[in-house]
CSV table of C-alpha atoms in Angstrom, one decimal:
chain,number,residue,atom,x,y,z
A,17,GLU,CA,0.0,0.0,0.0
A,18,ASP,CA,1.2,3.5,-0.8
A,19,SER,CA,-1.1,4.9,1.9
A,20,LEU,CA,-2.3,3.5,5.2
A,21,SER,CA,-5.0,5.0,7.4
A,22,ILE,CA,-5.6,4.0,11.0
A,23,ASP,CA,-9.0,5.0,12.5
A,24,LEU,CA,-9.7,5.3,16.2
A,25,LYS,CA,-13.4,5.7,16.9
A,26,PHE,CA,-15.3,7.3,19.8
A,27,ASN,CA,-19.1,7.6,20.0
A,28,ASN,CA,-21.4,9.1,22.6
A,29,ALA,CA,-24.8,10.8,22.6
A,30,ASP,CA,-23.4,14.1,21.3
A,31,ALA,CA,-21.0,13.1,18.5
A,32,ASN,CA,-19.3,10.4,16.5
A,33,ILE,CA,-15.6,11.0,16.4
A,34,ILE,CA,-13.0,9.3,14.2
A,35,LYS,CA,-9.3,10.1,14.9
A,36,ARG,CA,-7.5,9.2,11.7
A,37,TYR,CA,-3.7,8.8,11.3
A,38,THR,CA,-2.6,8.6,7.6
A,39,PHE,CA,0.9,7.3,6.7
A,40,ASN,CA,2.2,7.7,3.2
A,41,ARG,CA,5.0,5.7,1.6
A,42,GLY,CA,8.3,7.6,1.1
A,43,THR,CA,7.6,10.4,3.7
A,44,HIS,CA,8.0,10.8,7.4
A,45,LEU,CA,5.0,13.1,7.6
A,46,ILE,CA,2.0,11.7,9.5
A,47,ASP,CA,-1.4,13.3,8.8
A,48,LEU,CA,-3.8,13.6,11.8
A,49,GLU,CA,-7.5,14.4,11.3
A,50,TYR,CA,-10.5,14.3,13.6
A,51,LEU,CA,-13.7,13.7,11.7
A,52,VAL,CA,-16.6,14.8,13.8
A,53,THR,CA,-20.3,14.2,13.3
A,54,ASN,CA,-22.4,16.4,15.5
A,55,LYS,CA,-25.5,14.4,16.5
A,56,SER,CA,-26.8,16.9,19.0
A,57,ASP,CA,-29.1,19.9,18.6
A,58,ALA,CA,-26.4,22.3,19.9
A,59,ASN,CA,-23.1,23.5,18.4
A,60,TRP,CA,-20.1,21.2,19.0
A,61,LYS,CA,-16.9,23.0,19.9
A,62,ALA,CA,-13.3,21.8,20.4
A,63,ASN,CA,-9.7,22.9,20.1
A,64,LEU,CA,-7.0,20.7,18.6
A,65,PHE,CA,-4.1,20.0,20.9
A,66,GLY,CA,-0.7,18.6,20.1
A,67,GLN,CA,2.5,18.2,22.2
A,68,ILE,CA,6.0,16.9,22.1
A,69,LYS,CA,7.5,15.6,25.4
A,70,ARG,CA,11.2,15.0,25.9
A,71,ASP,CA,13.8,14.8,28.6
A,72,SER,CA,17.2,16.6,28.5
A,73,TYR,CA,19.2,13.5,27.5
A,74,GLU,CA,21.9,14.4,25.0
A,75,PRO,CA,22.8,11.7,22.5
A,76,PRO,CA,26.5,11.0,21.9
A,77,SER,CA,27.9,13.1,19.1
A,78,ASP,CA,30.8,12.4,16.7
A,79,SER,CA,30.9,16.0,15.5
A,80,GLY,CA,34.2,16.7,17.3
A,81,ILE,CA,35.5,18.4,20.4
A,82,GLY,CA,34.0,21.8,21.0
A,83,VAL,CA,31.5,21.4,18.2
A,84,LYS,CA,28.0,20.4,19.3
A,85,PRO,CA,24.9,20.3,17.1
A,86,PHE,CA,21.9,22.2,18.6
A,87,LEU,CA,19.7,20.2,20.9
A,88,GLY,CA,16.4,21.8,22.0
A,89,GLY,CA,13.2,23.4,20.8
A,90,ALA,CA,12.4,25.7,17.9
A,91,ILE,CA,9.4,27.6,16.7
A,92,THR,CA,8.5,30.1,13.9
A,93,THR,CA,6.8,33.3,15.0
A,94,PRO,CA,5.5,36.4,13.2
A,95,GLU,CA,8.5,38.3,14.4
A,96,LYS,CA,11.2,35.6,13.8
A,97,ASN,CA,11.2,33.0,11.1
A,98,TYR,CA,13.3,30.6,13.1
A,99,HIS,CA,13.6,30.9,16.9
A,100,LYS,CA,15.7,28.4,18.8
A,101,ILE,CA,15.0,27.7,22.4
A,102,SER,CA,17.5,25.6,24.4
A,103,PHE,CA,16.7,23.5,27.4
A,104,ASP,CA,18.6,26.1,29.5
A,105,ASP,CA,16.3,28.8,28.2
A,106,LEU,CA,13.2,26.8,29.2
A,107,ASP,CA,14.7,26.2,32.6
A,108,ASP,CA,14.6,30.0,33.1
A,109,GLU,CA,11.2,30.8,31.6
A,110,SER,CA,8.5,29.4,29.3
A,111,LEU,CA,7.7,30.7,25.8
A,112,LYS,CA,4.3,31.5,24.5
A,113,SER,CA,3.4,32.7,21.0
A,114,GLU,CA,0.5,32.7,18.6
A,115,SER,CA,0.4,32.8,14.8
A,116,LYS,CA,-1.7,31.7,11.9
A,117,GLY,CA,-0.3,28.3,10.8
A,118,GLY,CA,3.3,27.9,12.0
A,119,TRP,CA,5.1,24.9,13.6
A,120,VAL,CA,6.9,23.8,16.7
A,121,ALA,CA,9.8,21.4,16.7
A,122,MET,CA,12.2,19.4,18.9
A,123,ILE,CA,15.6,19.3,17.3
A,124,GLN,CA,18.7,17.1,17.6
A,125,HIS,CA,21.5,16.3,15.3
A,126,TYR,CA,20.2,15.0,12.0
A,127,PHE,CA,16.6,14.6,13.2
A,128,ILE,CA,13.6,16.6,14.3
A,129,SER,CA,10.0,15.9,15.4
A,130,ALA,CA,7.6,18.7,14.6
A,131,TRP,CA,3.9,19.6,14.9
A,132,ILE,CA,2.6,21.5,11.9
A,133,PRO,CA,-1.0,22.7,12.7
A,134,ASP,CA,-3.6,23.7,10.2
A,135,ALA,CA,-2.1,26.6,8.2
A,136,ASP,CA,-5.5,28.4,7.9
A,137,LYS,CA,-6.1,28.5,11.7
A,138,LYS,CA,-4.7,30.6,14.5
A,139,ASN,CA,-2.6,28.5,16.8
A,140,PHE,CA,-1.3,29.1,20.3
A,141,TYR,CA,2.1,27.7,21.1
A,142,ASN,CA,3.5,27.0,24.6
A,143,LEU,CA,7.0,25.8,25.3
A,144,ARG,CA,7.8,25.0,28.9
A,145,LYS,CA,9.6,22.8,31.4
A,146,SER,CA,7.5,20.3,33.4
A,147,GLY,CA,8.8,18.6,36.5
A,148,GLU,CA,12.5,18.0,37.1
A,149,ASP,CA,13.6,16.9,33.6
A,150,PHE,CA,10.8,17.0,31.1
A,151,TYR,CA,10.2,19.7,28.4
A,152,LEU,CA,6.9,20.2,26.7
A,153,LEU,CA,6.5,21.8,23.3
A,154,GLY,CA,2.9,22.1,22.2
A,155,PHE,CA,0.2,24.0,20.5
A,156,THR,CA,-3.6,24.6,20.8
A,157,SER,CA,-5.6,25.6,17.8
A,158,GLU,CA,-8.4,28.1,17.8
A,159,SER,CA,-11.8,26.7,18.5
A,160,THR,CA,-13.6,24.8,15.8
A,161,THR,CA,-17.5,24.9,15.8
A,162,ILE,CA,-19.6,22.2,14.1
A,163,ALA,CA,-23.3,23.0,13.6
A,164,PRO,CA,-26.0,20.6,14.8
A,165,HIS,CA,-26.4,17.4,12.7
A,166,THR,CA,-23.5,18.3,10.4
A,167,THR,CA,-19.9,16.9,10.0
A,168,GLY,CA,-16.7,18.8,10.3
A,169,ASN,CA,-13.0,18.2,10.9
A,170,LEU,CA,-9.9,19.3,12.8
A,171,LYS,CA,-6.5,18.5,11.3
A,172,ALA,CA,-2.7,18.8,11.8
A,173,ALA,CA,0.4,17.0,10.7
A,174,PHE,CA,3.3,15.5,12.6
A,175,TYR,CA,6.8,15.1,11.1
A,176,VAL,CA,9.3,12.8,12.8
A,177,GLY,CA,12.4,12.0,10.7
A,178,PRO,CA,15.6,13.2,9.2
A,179,LYS,CA,16.4,16.9,8.5
A,180,LYS,CA,16.3,16.7,4.7
A,181,ILE,CA,16.0,20.2,3.3
A,182,ARG,CA,13.8,19.6,0.3
A,183,ASN,CA,11.3,17.7,2.4
A,184,LEU,CA,11.1,20.3,5.1
A,185,GLU,CA,10.7,23.1,2.6
A,186,GLU,CA,7.6,21.5,1.2
A,187,ILE,CA,6.0,20.8,4.5
A,188,SER,CA,5.9,24.3,6.0
A,189,PRO,CA,7.5,27.7,5.5
A,190,TYR,CA,10.9,28.1,7.3
A,191,LEU,CA,10.8,24.5,8.7
A,192,ASP,CA,14.0,23.9,6.6
A,193,LEU,CA,15.8,26.4,8.9
A,194,THR,CA,15.9,23.7,11.5
A,195,ILE,CA,19.0,22.5,9.5
A,196,ASP,CA,21.4,24.7,11.4
A,197,PHE,CA,24.1,25.8,9.0
A,198,GLY,CA,25.4,28.4,11.4
A,199,TRP,CA,25.9,32.1,10.8
A,200,LEU,CA,27.3,31.4,7.3
A,201,TRP,CA,24.1,29.7,6.2
A,202,MET,CA,23.9,31.9,3.0
A,203,ILE,CA,27.1,30.1,1.8
A,204,ALA,CA,26.5,26.7,3.4
A,205,LYS,CA,23.0,26.2,1.8
A,206,PRO,CA,24.3,26.5,-1.8
A,207,LEU,CA,27.2,24.2,-0.9
A,208,TYR,CA,24.6,21.7,0.5
A,209,PHE,CA,22.7,21.7,-2.8
A,210,ALA,CA,26.0,21.4,-4.8
A,211,LEU,CA,27.0,18.4,-2.7
A,212,ASN,CA,23.6,16.7,-3.4
A,213,TYR,CA,23.8,17.6,-7.1
A,214,ILE,CA,27.2,15.9,-7.4
A,215,TYR,CA,26.0,12.9,-5.4
A,216,ASP,CA,23.2,12.4,-7.9
A,217,PHE,CA,25.9,11.8,-10.6
A,218,VAL,CA,28.5,9.8,-8.7
A,219,GLY,CA,26.3,7.8,-6.1
A,220,ASN,CA,28.9,8.0,-3.3
A,221,TRP,CA,29.0,10.7,-0.7
A,222,GLY,CA,32.7,10.4,-0.1
A,223,ILE,CA,33.5,11.0,-3.8
A,224,ALA,CA,30.9,13.8,-3.8
A,225,ILE,CA,32.9,15.5,-1.0
A,226,ILE,CA,36.2,15.1,-2.9
A,227,LEU,CA,34.7,16.6,-6.1
A,228,LEU,CA,33.0,19.5,-4.2
A,229,THR,CA,36.4,20.2,-2.6
A,230,PHE,CA,38.0,20.2,-6.1
A,231,CYS,CA,35.3,22.7,-7.3
A,232,ILE,CA,35.9,25.0,-4.4
A,233,LYS,CA,39.7,24.9,-4.9
A,234,LEU,CA,39.1,25.7,-8.6
A,235,LEU,CA,36.9,28.7,-7.6
A,236,PHE,CA,39.7,30.1,-5.4
A,237,LEU,CA,42.6,29.1,-7.7
A,238,TYR,CA,43.7,32.7,-8.4
A,239,PRO,CA,43.5,34.0,-4.8
A,240,SER,CA,45.3,30.8,-3.6
A,241,ALA,CA,48.0,31.4,-6.2
A,242,MET,CA,48.5,35.0,-5.0
A,243,SER,CA,48.9,33.7,-1.4
A,244,TYR,CA,51.3,31.0,-2.3
A,245,ARG,CA,53.4,33.4,-4.5
A,246,SER,CA,53.7,35.7,-1.6
A,247,MET,CA,54.7,32.9,0.8
A,248,ALA,CA,57.3,31.7,-1.8
A,249,LYS,CA,58.8,35.1,-2.0
A,250,MET,CA,58.9,35.5,1.8
A,251,ARG,CA,60.7,32.1,1.9
A,252,LYS,CA,63.1,33.3,-0.7
A,253,VAL,CA,64.1,36.4,1.2
A,254,GLN,CA,64.5,34.6,4.6
A,255,PRO,CA,68.3,34.3,4.4
A,256,LEU,CA,68.5,38.1,3.6
A,257,MET,CA,66.1,38.8,6.6
A,258,GLN,CA,68.4,36.7,8.8
A,259,ASP,CA,71.3,38.8,7.6
A,260,LEU,CA,69.5,42.0,8.4
A,261,LYS,CA,68.6,40.7,11.9
A,262,GLU,CA,72.3,39.9,12.6
A,263,ARG,CA,73.4,43.4,11.4
A,264,TYR,CA,70.6,45.6,12.9
A,265,GLY,CA,69.0,43.3,15.5
A,266,ASP,CA,69.5,45.8,18.3
A,267,ASP,CA,68.3,48.8,16.4
A,268,ARG,CA,64.5,48.3,15.8
A,269,GLN,CA,64.0,51.5,13.8
A,270,LYS,CA,66.9,50.7,11.5
A,271,MET,CA,65.8,47.0,11.2
A,272,SER,CA,62.3,48.1,10.3
A,273,ALA,CA,63.5,50.6,7.6
A,274,GLU,CA,65.9,48.0,6.1
A,275,THR,CA,63.2,45.4,6.1
A,276,MET,CA,60.8,47.6,4.2
A,277,LYS,CA,63.6,48.4,1.6
A,278,LEU,CA,64.2,44.7,1.2
A,279,TYR,CA,60.5,44.0,0.7
A,280,LYS,CA,60.3,46.8,-1.9
A,281,LYS,CA,63.4,45.6,-3.8
A,282,GLU,CA,62.2,41.9,-3.9
A,283,GLY,CA,58.5,42.7,-4.5
A,284,VAL,CA,57.4,41.1,-1.3
A,285,ASN,CA,54.1,41.9,0.4
A,286,PRO,CA,54.1,40.5,3.9
A,287,LEU,CA,50.2,40.6,4.0
A,288,GLY,CA,49.9,39.0,0.5
A,289,GLY,CA,49.8,35.5,2.0
A,290,CYS,CA,47.1,36.4,4.5
A,291,LEU,CA,44.4,38.3,2.6
A,292,PRO,CA,43.6,35.6,0.0
A,293,VAL,CA,43.4,33.0,2.8
A,294,LEU,CA,41.0,35.2,4.8
A,295,LEU,CA,38.9,35.5,1.6
A,296,GLN,CA,38.5,31.7,1.4
A,297,MET,CA,37.9,31.0,5.1
A,298,PRO,CA,34.2,31.8,5.2
A,299,VAL,CA,33.6,29.2,2.4
A,300,PHE,CA,35.7,26.5,4.1
A,301,ILE,CA,33.9,27.2,7.5
A,302,ALA,CA,30.5,27.0,5.7
A,303,LEU,CA,31.5,23.7,4.1
A,304,TYR,CA,32.5,22.4,7.5
A,305,TRP,CA,29.0,23.1,8.8
A,306,THR,CA,27.4,21.7,5.6
A,307,LEU,CA,29.1,18.4,6.1
A,308,MET,CA,28.3,18.3,9.8
A,309,GLU,CA,24.6,19.0,9.3
A,310,SER,CA,24.1,16.7,6.3
A,311,VAL,CA,22.0,13.7,7.4
A,312,GLU,CA,22.7,12.2,4.0
A,313,LEU,CA,26.2,11.3,5.3
A,314,ARG,CA,24.8,9.2,8.2
A,315,HIS,CA,25.5,5.5,7.6
A,316,SER,CA,26.9,6.3,4.2
A,317,PRO,CA,30.0,4.3,3.3
A,318,PHE,CA,33.0,5.6,1.4
A,319,PHE,CA,35.5,2.8,0.5
A,320,PHE,CA,37.6,0.2,2.3
A,321,TRP,CA,37.4,0.7,6.1
A,322,ILE,CA,35.1,3.8,6.1
A,323,HIS,CA,31.6,2.4,6.5
A,324,ASP,CA,30.0,5.5,7.9
A,325,LEU,CA,31.1,9.0,6.9
A,326,SER,CA,29.1,10.6,9.8
A,327,VAL,CA,31.2,9.0,12.6
A,328,ARG,CA,34.9,9.0,13.4
A,329,ASP,CA,37.4,6.8,11.4
A,330,PRO,CA,37.2,3.4,13.2
A,331,PHE,CA,40.9,2.7,12.6
A,332,TYR,CA,42.1,6.3,12.9
A,333,ILE,CA,43.9,6.2,9.5
A,334,LEU,CA,42.6,9.5,8.0
A,335,PRO,CA,43.6,11.8,10.9
A,336,PRO,CA,47.3,11.0,10.7
A,337,ILE,CA,47.2,11.5,6.9
A,338,MET,CA,45.6,14.9,7.6
A,339,GLY,CA,48.3,15.7,10.1
A,340,ALA,CA,51.0,14.7,7.6
A,341,THR,CA,49.5,17.0,5.0
A,342,MET,CA,49.6,19.9,7.5
A,343,TRP,CA,53.3,19.1,8.2
A,344,ILE,CA,54.1,19.2,4.5
A,345,GLN,CA,52.3,22.5,4.1
A,346,GLN,CA,54.4,24.0,6.9
A,347,LYS,CA,57.6,22.9,5.2
A,348,LEU,CA,56.5,24.9,2.1
A,349,ASN,CA,55.7,28.0,4.2
A,350,PRO,CA,58.3,30.5,5.4
A,351,THR,CA,59.6,29.8,9.0
A,352,PRO,CA,58.2,32.3,11.5
A,353,PRO,CA,61.0,34.7,12.6
A,354,ASP,CA,60.0,34.3,16.3
A,355,PRO,CA,61.6,31.0,17.7
A,356,MET,CA,58.6,30.5,20.1
A,357,GLN,CA,56.1,30.9,17.3
A,358,ALA,CA,58.1,28.5,15.2
A,359,LYS,CA,57.9,25.8,17.9
A,360,ILE,CA,54.2,26.3,18.3
A,361,MET,CA,53.7,25.9,14.6
A,362,GLN,CA,55.7,22.7,14.6
A,363,MET,CA,53.3,21.3,17.2
A,364,MET,CA,50.2,22.2,15.3
A,365,PRO,CA,50.1,19.1,13.1
A,366,ILE,CA,50.3,16.9,16.2
A,367,PHE,CA,47.6,18.8,18.0
A,368,PHE,CA,45.2,18.8,15.0
A,369,THR,CA,45.8,15.1,14.3
A,370,ALA,CA,44.7,14.3,17.9
A,371,LEU,CA,41.7,16.7,17.5
A,372,PHE,CA,40.6,15.3,14.2
A,373,MET,CA,40.6,11.7,15.6
A,374,MET,CA,37.3,12.8,17.2
A,375,PHE,CA,35.8,14.2,14.1
A,376,PRO,CA,33.5,12.4,11.6
A,377,ALA,CA,35.3,10.7,8.7
A,378,GLY,CA,33.6,12.9,6.1
A,379,LEU,CA,35.0,16.1,7.6
A,380,VAL,CA,38.5,14.6,7.9
A,381,LEU,CA,38.3,13.4,4.3
A,382,TYR,CA,37.4,17.0,3.2
A,383,TRP,CA,40.5,18.4,5.1
A,384,VAL,CA,42.8,15.7,3.6
A,385,VAL,CA,41.7,16.5,0.1
A,386,ASN,CA,41.8,20.2,0.6
A,387,ASN,CA,45.3,20.1,2.1
A,388,SER,CA,46.5,17.8,-0.6
A,389,LEU,CA,45.3,20.1,-3.4
A,390,SER,CA,46.8,23.1,-1.6
A,391,ILE,CA,50.2,21.3,-1.3
A,392,THR,CA,50.2,20.5,-5.0
A,393,GLN,CA,49.4,24.1,-6.0
A,394,GLN,CA,51.8,25.6,-3.5
A,395,TYR,CA,54.7,23.3,-4.4
A,396,LEU,CA,54.4,24.1,-8.1
A,397,ILE,CA,54.3,27.9,-7.4
A,398,THR,CA,57.2,27.7,-5.0
A,399,ARG,CA,59.3,25.8,-7.5
A,400,GLN,CA,58.4,28.4,-10.2
A,401,ILE,CA,59.5,31.3,-7.9
A,402,GLU,CA,62.7,29.6,-6.9
A,403,LYS,CA,63.7,28.8,-10.5
A,404,ALA,CA,62.9,32.4,-11.5
A,405,GLY,CA,65.2,33.7,-8.8
């Protein structure tokens, strides 16, 4: 069956009531409808009520240290399309709102449960804490009146399932915002659609991540080249900088003046390596959140030992590879002039390797591919600069 309806019946002297749940194949949306036959000689009135009840248990997350997907409630209001309410917020005070249509949802990583009342009726929402560790997110619709000896209905829908953006867009306005792409959502959302578009062709989420990373690197090919040229020139003048330091190390003013002369003579811009990197950072941060919020990666295999891109590498093979790519990148960059800073930079690959052991394999795969492409581009540019000199 493509559709299944379950009827629960209640009859008394005033009315016959059928409470009908309808389940449709291929969707996580459950339709709820009360069919009421008023048998009395007076008006029959009722308000539709729906509620989500949950404790504060936080499921284990493989998103990484310091990065936690949102857990709590959310609602759309006339003032705010998407309003998140954490459990801590509800500990302090309840939230009440009213609007025509709307929705109220309980959110956790990858999944939501949400009531979507009748879009044509005014609904009253109430989010609160009950008892020691229960949180109630509910709605009450405006009163429905059924005239004597007539039939009427009250209806709502309940979604319980994965946070798939296209499905949520179709169900109710702004429900797709429960997929939390962070403050860079305007970049992350197109990246999400691009990732899904590539997957439709290749059929493997790991390959889709690799190809999307290629596309992003291609997009920033020119600014990356500018950055790497600047770094290569800085590396080239390092012996001359060391010579200036030995000659004018005690005279800061003279050292600064001679350094600027050297930069001008060699065509070096000390900020040239930073600005293009800063330009790219929002895109890479947005892609990070895109991969973290994509339920499509859950239980999706890549190749060999990676059977689930949404959890950490079971044999911790990808994180050391990522650390090795960071170490190689450092060797291509100019050594910081400050000895303490140089030691800290040498420790960074070790620190990030340990950190990324806690991250989902899909995110680590992205960083490995991104670093590898950066190394290739930077190596070729560095060789070109050194040969030209």
